[in-house]
Amino acid sequence: EHSSSFRPHLRNMASIGDFDPLNASIPATKVEITVSLCVLYTQGISNKEWREFGRTEVIENTLNPEFVRKFILDYFFEERQNLRFDLRMKKPLVGLPGKKCGNIIVKAEEMGNCRESVMMQFCGNKLDKKDFFGKSDPFLVFYRSNEDGTFTTCHKTEVVKNTLNPVWQAFKIPVRALCNGDYDRTIKIECYDWDRDGSHDFIGEFTTSYRELSRGQSQFNVYEVSLCLSLSVTLLSFLVDIEVTFLDYIKGGTQINFTVAIDFTASNGNPTQPTSLHYMSPYQMNAYAMAMKAVGEIIQDYDSDKMFPALGFGAKLPPDGRVSHEFALNGNPQNPYCAGIDGVMEAYYQSLKSVCLYGPTNFSPVINHVARYAASVKDGSQYFILLIITDGVISDMAQTKESIVNASCLPMSIIIVGVGPAEFDAMIELDGDEVRISSKGRYAERDIVQFVPFRDYTDRTGNHILSMARLAKDVLAEIPDQFLSYMRIRGIKPSPAPPPYTPPGHPLQTQI
C-alpha cells in the first residue's frame, strides 16, 4: 500500500476531494495516470475517507506486466489531491531476502485533450472566365460532420468583393471545433455568392478532412467546388499551434515562489487575549494561521527548495520600537526565508511574542518587495505569488494601486485574505474582476489580484480542515489563468520537460 500526493512535476507526487459530478469545479486540465498491479483510491477533503477510483486488469505469470488500463483524473491546481495505491501482487515488491524487488514508479501525464488549433488560408481560382463568377462576392462556410450524419457550422470567412481570384484572410480555429479531434472526420466547405438581401447564391461545395488539410499546400489540397462553373479553391497555408497549459510550464521547470505577508496592526487586538485575531489558542489555529497553512500547503508542492520568505507589516520592532511595513518574521532581514510552511508558521508565532502591534495598514511595501524579485526574472523560469493576510482597511490605497499596476507586467500574482468582521470594500476594488484597476491614468496590464474574506469559508460545524480546503480552492483557482496570461503576453513558451526518471540499476520495474 502506498499513499502519495499528486503534483505532476514532482517525484513525490500529491488530495482529490469528494467527487461530485454535478457540482464539481472546472479542472485546470486532465491527467492520465498509468498503473500496474494497483488499485487506485482517492481521499475526500472533509471526511478523509478513501474511495476506490479504479483498478487495473490482471495479467498472470509475468514479472514485467504491461497493463492497458489508465486512470483519468481531473487535475486541480487549487486542491490537494491525495492518492493511495494498493498493490495487488502474489509476491511483495520488497522484503524478499537476497533478491532485488521491483520499484513502483508513479508518473502523471497531461492528456492532449485535442489542444491544437490550426491557422488556415484559402484562395479561389476562376478557371472559366466567361462565367459570372468574376463579378461575384464569394465567401466560404465550413461545417463539422457529426456522428449522426448532420453538419454543424464551425466557421465562415469574410466576403471578398467583386473579384475573379479571391484570397480569404487566414483564420484560426480549434481542431476540436473543426473535427472534434477526429482527423479523419468529414469537413464540408460550401462556397456562396454574397447578396446584400441575405439570399446568397450557392456556388458549390467540396469535402475534405483534417488529415488531408494537414498535408498543406499541395496538389492534394486543390478542390473543384463548382456545380456548373469552373471554380477551384486552394489551401494556401496550414499551421498547427498547440495550446499550452499551466502544467506544460511546470513540467518544463518553472518554479512557483511563495511569499507570505502578515498584518500586525493594532486593530487585530492584543494577541494574548482570546478576542484577538492573532490569539494563539492551544485548541485550534487562528484565522491567520489557517489561511497561511491552507494556501501554503498547496503552493509548496510547486517549489523545489520549499524555502519561503515570510514578512510582516504594521508593527513596532525590537529593540528600538521603530515601525516597519516590511520586516522578516524570522528576525533576519538579510535572509527572511523559512523552511516549509511549518517554518513560516513557527516564525509567525515567534513574531507575535516579540513585536508590538501598531499601524497603519500599508500594503505597497510588501508588494514592492516581491515585485523587485519578480522584475529580475522575466524569462518564465519563475513565477511569484504573494499572500497578504489582513484584518482591515488599507491606509495607503493610492500607493497600493500604483504598486499593483506596476506589478501587473511582472510574473507575479497577489492573493489577499481578509480576516475578522471588517468591511472590505477597498479590497474588492483591488481585485479588479469588474473594473480593471488603474493608477494615475495607467491601467493594469492584466488582472493579478484575488481577494476573499475568510469568514465566507468558515464551516458551521467547526470543521477547520474543510474551511481551509474551501479557502485554498477559491483563492488559488485563478492562478493558472493569471500565470498563462503573463506567459502569453510575453510570448514565453514552456521549456521541454526533462527525461522521465529512471532509478539506478535495473531491478524489476513496474511503470505506473
PDB file of C-alpha atoms in Angstrom, residues 170-416:
ATOM      1  CA  ALA A 170      -6.144  33.460 -42.727  1.00  0.00           C
ATOM      2  CA  PHE A 171      -8.192  32.277 -39.748  1.00  0.00           C
ATOM      3  CA  LYS A 172      -7.508  30.281 -36.608  1.00  0.00           C
ATOM      4  CA  ILE A 173      -9.858  27.571 -35.382  1.00  0.00           C
ATOM      5  CA  PRO A 174      -9.556  24.952 -32.602  1.00  0.00           C
ATOM      6  CA  VAL A 175      -9.205  21.450 -34.008  1.00  0.00           C
ATOM      7  CA  ARG A 176     -11.912  20.419 -31.567  1.00  0.00           C
ATOM      8  CA  ALA A 177     -14.329  22.794 -33.307  1.00  0.00           C
ATOM      9  CA  LEU A 178     -13.236  21.735 -36.778  1.00  0.00           C
ATOM     10  CA  CYS A 179     -13.435  17.955 -36.376  1.00  0.00           C
ATOM     11  CA  ASN A 180     -13.780  17.217 -32.645  1.00  0.00           C
ATOM     12  CA  GLY A 181     -10.253  15.878 -32.644  1.00  0.00           C
ATOM     13  CA  ASP A 182     -11.054  13.163 -35.224  1.00  0.00           C
ATOM     14  CA  TYR A 183      -8.540  13.737 -38.015  1.00  0.00           C
ATOM     15  CA  ASP A 184     -10.487  11.597 -40.495  1.00  0.00           C
ATOM     16  CA  ARG A 185     -13.930  13.103 -39.871  1.00  0.00           C
ATOM     17  CA  THR A 186     -15.516  14.759 -42.900  1.00  0.00           C
ATOM     18  CA  ILE A 187     -15.253  18.534 -43.177  1.00  0.00           C
ATOM     19  CA  LYS A 188     -17.643  20.129 -45.655  1.00  0.00           C
ATOM     20  CA  ILE A 189     -16.919  23.521 -47.221  1.00  0.00           C
ATOM     21  CA  GLU A 190     -19.553  25.421 -49.159  1.00  0.00           C
ATOM     22  CA  CYS A 191     -18.990  28.454 -51.373  1.00  0.00           C
ATOM     23  CA  TYR A 192     -21.606  31.226 -51.690  1.00  0.00           C
ATOM     24  CA  ASP A 193     -22.010  34.420 -53.651  1.00  0.00           C
ATOM     25  CA  TRP A 194     -22.932  37.096 -51.143  1.00  0.00           C
ATOM     26  CA  ASP A 195     -26.128  39.123 -51.640  1.00  0.00           C
ATOM     27  CA  ARG A 196     -26.982  42.138 -49.529  1.00  0.00           C
ATOM     28  CA  ASP A 197     -30.576  40.931 -49.050  1.00  0.00           C
ATOM     29  CA  GLY A 198     -29.335  37.740 -47.395  1.00  0.00           C
ATOM     30  CA  SER A 199     -30.383  35.370 -50.199  1.00  0.00           C
ATOM     31  CA  HIS A 200     -26.863  34.245 -51.002  1.00  0.00           C
ATOM     32  CA  ASP A 201     -26.401  32.160 -54.157  1.00  0.00           C
ATOM     33  CA  PHE A 202     -24.980  28.696 -53.621  1.00  0.00           C
ATOM     34  CA  ILE A 203     -21.959  28.209 -55.916  1.00  0.00           C
ATOM     35  CA  GLY A 204     -20.728  24.771 -54.878  1.00  0.00           C
ATOM     36  CA  GLU A 205     -19.156  22.615 -52.204  1.00  0.00           C
ATOM     37  CA  PHE A 206     -16.397  20.115 -51.512  1.00  0.00           C
ATOM     38  CA  THR A 207     -15.389  17.817 -48.680  1.00  0.00           C
ATOM     39  CA  THR A 208     -12.063  17.095 -47.075  1.00  0.00           C
ATOM     40  CA  SER A 209     -10.654  16.075 -43.679  1.00  0.00           C
ATOM     41  CA  TYR A 210      -8.175  17.411 -41.179  1.00  0.00           C
ATOM     42  CA  ARG A 211      -5.711  14.741 -42.239  1.00  0.00           C
ATOM     43  CA  GLU A 212      -5.947  15.851 -45.886  1.00  0.00           C
ATOM     44  CA  LEU A 213      -5.658  19.529 -44.981  1.00  0.00           C
ATOM     45  CA  SER A 214      -2.615  18.814 -42.820  1.00  0.00           C
ATOM     46  CA  ARG A 215      -0.654  17.987 -45.972  1.00  0.00           C
ATOM     47  CA  GLY A 216      -0.519  21.722 -46.504  1.00  0.00           C
ATOM     48  CA  GLN A 217      -0.259  23.473 -49.849  1.00  0.00           C
ATOM     49  CA  SER A 218      -0.050  20.721 -52.481  1.00  0.00           C
ATOM     50  CA  GLN A 219      -1.939  19.144 -55.350  1.00  0.00           C
ATOM     51  CA  PHE A 220      -3.937  17.222 -52.720  1.00  0.00           C
ATOM     52  CA  ASN A 221      -5.476  20.438 -51.426  1.00  0.00           C
ATOM     53  CA  VAL A 222      -6.820  21.952 -54.643  1.00  0.00           C
ATOM     54  CA  TYR A 223     -10.580  21.384 -54.785  1.00  0.00           C
ATOM     55  CA  GLU A 224     -13.042  21.890 -57.616  1.00  0.00           C
ATOM     56  CA  VAL A 225     -16.168  23.155 -55.976  1.00  0.00           C
ATOM     57  CA  SER A 226     -18.483  24.474 -58.647  1.00  0.00           C
ATOM     58  CA  LEU A 227     -21.676  22.721 -59.661  1.00  0.00           C
ATOM     59  CA  CYS A 228     -21.889  24.444 -63.005  1.00  0.00           C
ATOM     60  CA  LEU A 229     -18.931  26.781 -63.058  1.00  0.00           C
ATOM     61  CA  SER A 230     -15.234  26.151 -63.228  1.00  0.00           C
ATOM     62  CA  LEU A 231     -14.062  27.230 -59.795  1.00  0.00           C
ATOM     63  CA  SER A 232     -11.367  25.726 -57.620  1.00  0.00           C
ATOM     64  CA  VAL A 233     -10.392  26.521 -54.045  1.00  0.00           C
ATOM     65  CA  THR A 234      -6.786  26.054 -52.961  1.00  0.00           C
ATOM     66  CA  LEU A 235      -5.345  25.733 -49.469  1.00  0.00           C
ATOM     67  CA  LEU A 236      -2.539  28.287 -49.254  1.00  0.00           C
ATOM     68  CA  SER A 237      -1.268  27.557 -45.752  1.00  0.00           C
ATOM     69  CA  PHE A 238      -1.864  25.235 -42.802  1.00  0.00           C
ATOM     70  CA  LEU A 239      -0.122  25.907 -39.495  1.00  0.00           C
ATOM     71  CA  VAL A 240      -0.793  23.918 -36.319  1.00  0.00           C
ATOM     72  CA  ASP A 241      -0.477  25.634 -32.952  1.00  0.00           C
ATOM     73  CA  ILE A 242      -0.683  23.670 -29.695  1.00  0.00           C
ATOM     74  CA  GLU A 243      -2.365  25.455 -26.814  1.00  0.00           C
ATOM     75  CA  VAL A 244      -0.004  25.289 -23.872  1.00  0.00           C
ATOM     76  CA  THR A 245      -1.247  24.792 -20.318  1.00  0.00           C
ATOM     77  CA  PHE A 246      -0.071  25.625 -16.821  1.00  0.00           C
ATOM     78  CA  LEU A 247       1.276  22.087 -16.439  1.00  0.00           C
ATOM     79  CA  ASP A 248       3.416  22.418 -19.572  1.00  0.00           C
ATOM     80  CA  TYR A 249       5.395  25.167 -17.845  1.00  0.00           C
ATOM     81  CA  ILE A 250       5.593  23.313 -14.533  1.00  0.00           C
ATOM     82  CA  LYS A 251       6.873  20.190 -16.281  1.00  0.00           C
ATOM     83  CA  GLY A 252       9.368  22.396 -18.119  1.00  0.00           C
ATOM     84  CA  GLY A 253      10.841  23.552 -14.821  1.00  0.00           C
ATOM     85  CA  THR A 254       9.057  26.824 -13.980  1.00  0.00           C
ATOM     86  CA  GLN A 255       9.235  27.378 -10.232  1.00  0.00           C
ATOM     87  CA  ILE A 256       6.445  28.943  -8.161  1.00  0.00           C
ATOM     88  CA  ASN A 257       7.834  31.239  -5.450  1.00  0.00           C
ATOM     89  CA  PHE A 258       5.552  31.826  -2.474  1.00  0.00           C
ATOM     90  CA  THR A 259       5.786  34.793  -0.076  1.00  0.00           C
ATOM     91  CA  VAL A 260       3.547  35.478   2.946  1.00  0.00           C
ATOM     92  CA  ALA A 261       2.854  38.953   4.357  1.00  0.00           C
ATOM     93  CA  ILE A 262       1.026  39.243   7.696  1.00  0.00           C
ATOM     94  CA  ASP A 263      -0.866  42.231   9.102  1.00  0.00           C
ATOM     95  CA  PHE A 264       0.489  43.126  12.574  1.00  0.00           C
ATOM     96  CA  THR A 265      -1.552  46.288  13.070  1.00  0.00           C
ATOM     97  CA  ALA A 266      -3.138  47.042  16.453  1.00  0.00           C
ATOM     98  CA  SER A 267      -6.685  46.636  15.099  1.00  0.00           C
ATOM     99  CA  ASN A 268      -6.146  42.877  15.315  1.00  0.00           C
ATOM    100  CA  GLY A 269      -6.317  43.096  19.111  1.00  0.00           C
ATOM    101  CA  ASN A 270      -3.902  42.079  21.836  1.00  0.00           C
ATOM    102  CA  PRO A 271      -2.529  38.628  20.845  1.00  0.00           C
ATOM    103  CA  THR A 272      -2.699  37.475  24.468  1.00  0.00           C
ATOM    104  CA  GLN A 273      -6.473  37.954  24.560  1.00  0.00           C
ATOM    105  CA  PRO A 274      -8.940  35.379  23.140  1.00  0.00           C
ATOM    106  CA  THR A 275     -10.759  38.173  21.269  1.00  0.00           C
ATOM    107  CA  SER A 276      -7.650  38.925  19.169  1.00  0.00           C
ATOM    108  CA  LEU A 277      -7.428  37.690  15.591  1.00  0.00           C
ATOM    109  CA  HIS A 278      -3.816  36.772  16.429  1.00  0.00           C
ATOM    110  CA  TYR A 279      -4.708  34.835  19.581  1.00  0.00           C
ATOM    111  CA  MET A 280      -2.825  31.538  19.815  1.00  0.00           C
ATOM    112  CA  SER A 281      -5.340  29.096  21.259  1.00  0.00           C
ATOM    113  CA  PRO A 282      -3.985  25.755  22.468  1.00  0.00           C
ATOM    114  CA  TYR A 283      -7.002  24.091  20.840  1.00  0.00           C
ATOM    115  CA  GLN A 284      -7.142  25.476  17.320  1.00  0.00           C
ATOM    116  CA  MET A 285      -5.352  27.703  14.816  1.00  0.00           C
ATOM    117  CA  ASN A 286      -6.405  31.310  14.387  1.00  0.00           C
ATOM    118  CA  ALA A 287      -7.620  32.654  11.027  1.00  0.00           C
ATOM    119  CA  TYR A 288      -4.157  33.931  10.052  1.00  0.00           C
ATOM    120  CA  ALA A 289      -2.572  30.542  10.653  1.00  0.00           C
ATOM    121  CA  MET A 290      -5.360  28.688   8.843  1.00  0.00           C
ATOM    122  CA  ALA A 291      -5.079  30.928   5.785  1.00  0.00           C
ATOM    123  CA  MET A 292      -1.298  30.527   5.698  1.00  0.00           C
ATOM    124  CA  LYS A 293      -1.460  26.780   6.020  1.00  0.00           C
ATOM    125  CA  ALA A 294      -4.355  26.333   3.564  1.00  0.00           C
ATOM    126  CA  VAL A 295      -2.720  28.239   0.715  1.00  0.00           C
ATOM    127  CA  GLY A 296       0.883  27.391   1.516  1.00  0.00           C
ATOM    128  CA  GLU A 297       0.409  23.629   1.620  1.00  0.00           C
ATOM    129  CA  ILE A 298      -0.843  23.680  -1.974  1.00  0.00           C
ATOM    130  CA  ILE A 299       1.790  26.020  -3.375  1.00  0.00           C
ATOM    131  CA  GLN A 300       4.748  24.413  -1.601  1.00  0.00           C
ATOM    132  CA  ASP A 301       4.497  21.387  -3.896  1.00  0.00           C
ATOM    133  CA  TYR A 302       5.466  23.628  -6.832  1.00  0.00           C
ATOM    134  CA  ASP A 303       8.625  24.992  -5.194  1.00  0.00           C
ATOM    135  CA  SER A 304      11.604  22.653  -5.223  1.00  0.00           C
ATOM    136  CA  ASP A 305      13.537  24.108  -2.266  1.00  0.00           C
ATOM    137  CA  LYS A 306      10.435  24.886  -0.168  1.00  0.00           C
ATOM    138  CA  MET A 307      12.063  27.983   1.333  1.00  0.00           C
ATOM    139  CA  PHE A 308       9.516  30.775   1.700  1.00  0.00           C
ATOM    140  CA  PRO A 309      10.032  34.452   2.613  1.00  0.00           C
ATOM    141  CA  ALA A 310       7.669  35.446   5.427  1.00  0.00           C
ATOM    142  CA  LEU A 311       7.094  39.158   6.053  1.00  0.00           C
ATOM    143  CA  GLY A 312       5.123  41.283   8.456  1.00  0.00           C
ATOM    144  CA  PHE A 313       3.864  44.857   8.312  1.00  0.00           C
ATOM    145  CA  GLY A 314       2.394  47.433  10.698  1.00  0.00           C
ATOM    146  CA  ALA A 315       4.374  46.578  13.865  1.00  0.00           C
ATOM    147  CA  LYS A 316       6.944  48.177  16.160  1.00  0.00           C
ATOM    148  CA  LEU A 317      10.118  46.119  16.189  1.00  0.00           C
ATOM    149  CA  PRO A 318      12.591  45.497  18.989  1.00  0.00           C
ATOM    150  CA  PRO A 319      14.840  46.818  20.303  1.00  0.00           C
ATOM    151  CA  ASP A 320      14.097  50.476  19.438  1.00  0.00           C
ATOM    152  CA  GLY A 321      10.367  50.279  18.637  1.00  0.00           C
ATOM    153  CA  ARG A 322      10.667  51.547  15.069  1.00  0.00           C
ATOM    154  CA  VAL A 323       7.579  50.959  12.906  1.00  0.00           C
ATOM    155  CA  SER A 324       8.105  48.655   9.941  1.00  0.00           C
ATOM    156  CA  HIS A 325       5.889  47.698   6.999  1.00  0.00           C
ATOM    157  CA  GLU A 326       8.306  45.147   5.598  1.00  0.00           C
ATOM    158  CA  PHE A 327      10.054  43.053   8.263  1.00  0.00           C
ATOM    159  CA  ALA A 328      11.189  39.431   8.311  1.00  0.00           C
ATOM    160  CA  LEU A 329       9.150  37.210  10.609  1.00  0.00           C
ATOM    161  CA  ASN A 330      12.262  35.176  11.440  1.00  0.00           C
ATOM    162  CA  GLY A 331      14.095  38.351  12.552  1.00  0.00           C
ATOM    163  CA  ASN A 332      16.693  38.119   9.776  1.00  0.00           C
ATOM    164  CA  PRO A 333      16.164  40.873   7.154  1.00  0.00           C
ATOM    165  CA  GLN A 334      19.084  39.546   5.078  1.00  0.00           C
ATOM    166  CA  ASN A 335      17.522  36.082   4.880  1.00  0.00           C
ATOM    167  CA  PRO A 336      13.746  36.120   5.511  1.00  0.00           C
ATOM    168  CA  TYR A 337      13.326  32.563   4.206  1.00  0.00           C
ATOM    169  CA  CYS A 338      11.606  29.911   6.310  1.00  0.00           C
ATOM    170  CA  ALA A 339      11.859  26.151   5.787  1.00  0.00           C
ATOM    171  CA  GLY A 340       8.479  24.985   4.528  1.00  0.00           C
ATOM    172  CA  ILE A 341       5.063  26.082   5.695  1.00  0.00           C
ATOM    173  CA  ASP A 342       5.817  24.742   9.171  1.00  0.00           C
ATOM    174  CA  GLY A 343       8.794  27.113   9.295  1.00  0.00           C
ATOM    175  CA  VAL A 344       6.576  30.019   8.254  1.00  0.00           C
ATOM    176  CA  MET A 345       4.082  29.152  10.981  1.00  0.00           C
ATOM    177  CA  GLU A 346       6.801  28.946  13.626  1.00  0.00           C
ATOM    178  CA  ALA A 347       8.257  32.321  12.552  1.00  0.00           C
ATOM    179  CA  TYR A 348       4.764  33.844  12.752  1.00  0.00           C
ATOM    180  CA  TYR A 349       4.215  32.540  16.287  1.00  0.00           C
ATOM    181  CA  GLN A 350       7.628  33.787  17.433  1.00  0.00           C
ATOM    182  CA  SER A 351       6.991  37.249  15.945  1.00  0.00           C
ATOM    183  CA  LEU A 352       3.806  37.597  17.951  1.00  0.00           C
ATOM    184  CA  LYS A 353       5.906  37.244  21.105  1.00  0.00           C
ATOM    185  CA  SER A 354       8.493  39.863  20.130  1.00  0.00           C
ATOM    186  CA  VAL A 355       6.851  42.674  18.124  1.00  0.00           C
ATOM    187  CA  CYS A 356       4.322  45.267  19.219  1.00  0.00           C
ATOM    188  CA  LEU A 357       1.197  45.567  17.091  1.00  0.00           C
ATOM    189  CA  TYR A 358       0.846  49.110  15.782  1.00  0.00           C
ATOM    190  CA  GLY A 359      -0.082  50.537  12.338  1.00  0.00           C
ATOM    191  CA  PRO A 360      -1.051  51.806   9.828  1.00  0.00           C
ATOM    192  CA  THR A 361      -2.093  49.148   7.264  1.00  0.00           C
ATOM    193  CA  ASN A 362       0.241  49.670   4.305  1.00  0.00           C
ATOM    194  CA  PHE A 363       0.346  47.078   1.512  1.00  0.00           C
ATOM    195  CA  SER A 364       2.650  48.745  -1.008  1.00  0.00           C
ATOM    196  CA  PRO A 365       5.978  47.961   0.763  1.00  0.00           C
ATOM    197  CA  VAL A 366       5.420  44.168   0.723  1.00  0.00           C
ATOM    198  CA  ILE A 367       4.045  44.253  -2.844  1.00  0.00           C
ATOM    199  CA  ASN A 368       7.122  46.201  -3.968  1.00  0.00           C
ATOM    200  CA  HIS A 369       9.334  43.755  -2.065  1.00  0.00           C
ATOM    201  CA  VAL A 370       8.115  40.794  -4.134  1.00  0.00           C
ATOM    202  CA  ALA A 371       7.961  42.879  -7.317  1.00  0.00           C
ATOM    203  CA  ARG A 372      11.684  43.610  -7.061  1.00  0.00           C
ATOM    204  CA  TYR A 373      12.436  39.899  -7.198  1.00  0.00           C
ATOM    205  CA  ALA A 374       9.897  39.265  -9.962  1.00  0.00           C
ATOM    206  CA  ALA A 375      11.392  42.094 -12.051  1.00  0.00           C
ATOM    207  CA  SER A 376      14.751  40.323 -12.057  1.00  0.00           C
ATOM    208  CA  VAL A 377      13.391  37.069 -13.546  1.00  0.00           C
ATOM    209  CA  LYS A 378      11.121  37.725 -16.522  1.00  0.00           C
ATOM    210  CA  ASP A 379      12.085  34.747 -18.685  1.00  0.00           C
ATOM    211  CA  GLY A 380       9.312  32.422 -17.473  1.00  0.00           C
ATOM    212  CA  SER A 381      11.584  30.306 -15.274  1.00  0.00           C
ATOM    213  CA  GLN A 382       9.966  31.663 -12.093  1.00  0.00           C
ATOM    214  CA  TYR A 383       6.562  32.990 -11.063  1.00  0.00           C
ATOM    215  CA  PHE A 384       5.854  34.748  -7.768  1.00  0.00           C
ATOM    216  CA  ILE A 385       2.753  34.542  -5.564  1.00  0.00           C
ATOM    217  CA  LEU A 386       2.283  36.949  -2.656  1.00  0.00           C
ATOM    218  CA  LEU A 387      -0.265  36.057   0.020  1.00  0.00           C
ATOM    219  CA  ILE A 388      -1.346  39.077   2.105  1.00  0.00           C
ATOM    220  CA  ILE A 389      -3.485  38.354   5.176  1.00  0.00           C
ATOM    221  CA  THR A 390      -5.086  41.417   6.756  1.00  0.00           C
ATOM    222  CA  ASP A 391      -7.879  42.479   9.066  1.00  0.00           C
ATOM    223  CA  GLY A 392      -8.801  45.943   7.878  1.00  0.00           C
ATOM    224  CA  VAL A 393      -8.930  48.923   5.604  1.00  0.00           C
ATOM    225  CA  ILE A 394      -5.822  49.864   3.619  1.00  0.00           C
ATOM    226  CA  SER A 395      -4.115  53.099   4.671  1.00  0.00           C
ATOM    227  CA  ASP A 396      -2.019  53.535   1.523  1.00  0.00           C
ATOM    228  CA  MET A 397      -4.657  52.864  -1.122  1.00  0.00           C
ATOM    229  CA  ALA A 398      -3.170  55.127  -3.807  1.00  0.00           C
ATOM    230  CA  GLN A 399       0.331  53.696  -3.384  1.00  0.00           C
ATOM    231  CA  THR A 400      -1.043  50.138  -3.324  1.00  0.00           C
ATOM    232  CA  LYS A 401      -2.934  50.672  -6.595  1.00  0.00           C
ATOM    233  CA  GLU A 402       0.208  52.071  -8.189  1.00  0.00           C
ATOM    234  CA  SER A 403       2.230  49.086  -6.951  1.00  0.00           C
ATOM    235  CA  ILE A 404      -0.324  46.635  -8.373  1.00  0.00           C
ATOM    236  CA  VAL A 405      -0.410  48.396 -11.764  1.00  0.00           C
ATOM    237  CA  ASN A 406       3.391  48.254 -11.883  1.00  0.00           C
ATOM    238  CA  ALA A 407       3.414  44.594 -10.839  1.00  0.00           C
ATOM    239  CA  SER A 408       0.817  43.604 -13.462  1.00  0.00           C
ATOM    240  CA  CYS A 409       3.541  43.425 -16.102  1.00  0.00           C
ATOM    241  CA  LEU A 410       5.690  41.153 -13.920  1.00  0.00           C
ATOM    242  CA  PRO A 411       5.490  37.382 -13.346  1.00  0.00           C
ATOM    243  CA  MET A 412       3.517  37.631 -10.114  1.00  0.00           C
ATOM    244  CA  SER A 413       0.052  37.287  -8.591  1.00  0.00           C
ATOM    245  CA  ILE A 414      -1.345  38.656  -5.324  1.00  0.00           C
ATOM    246  CA  ILE A 415      -3.794  36.867  -3.049  1.00  0.00           C
ATOM    247  CA  ILE A 416      -5.466  38.904  -0.295  1.00  0.00           C
TER     248      ILE A 416
END
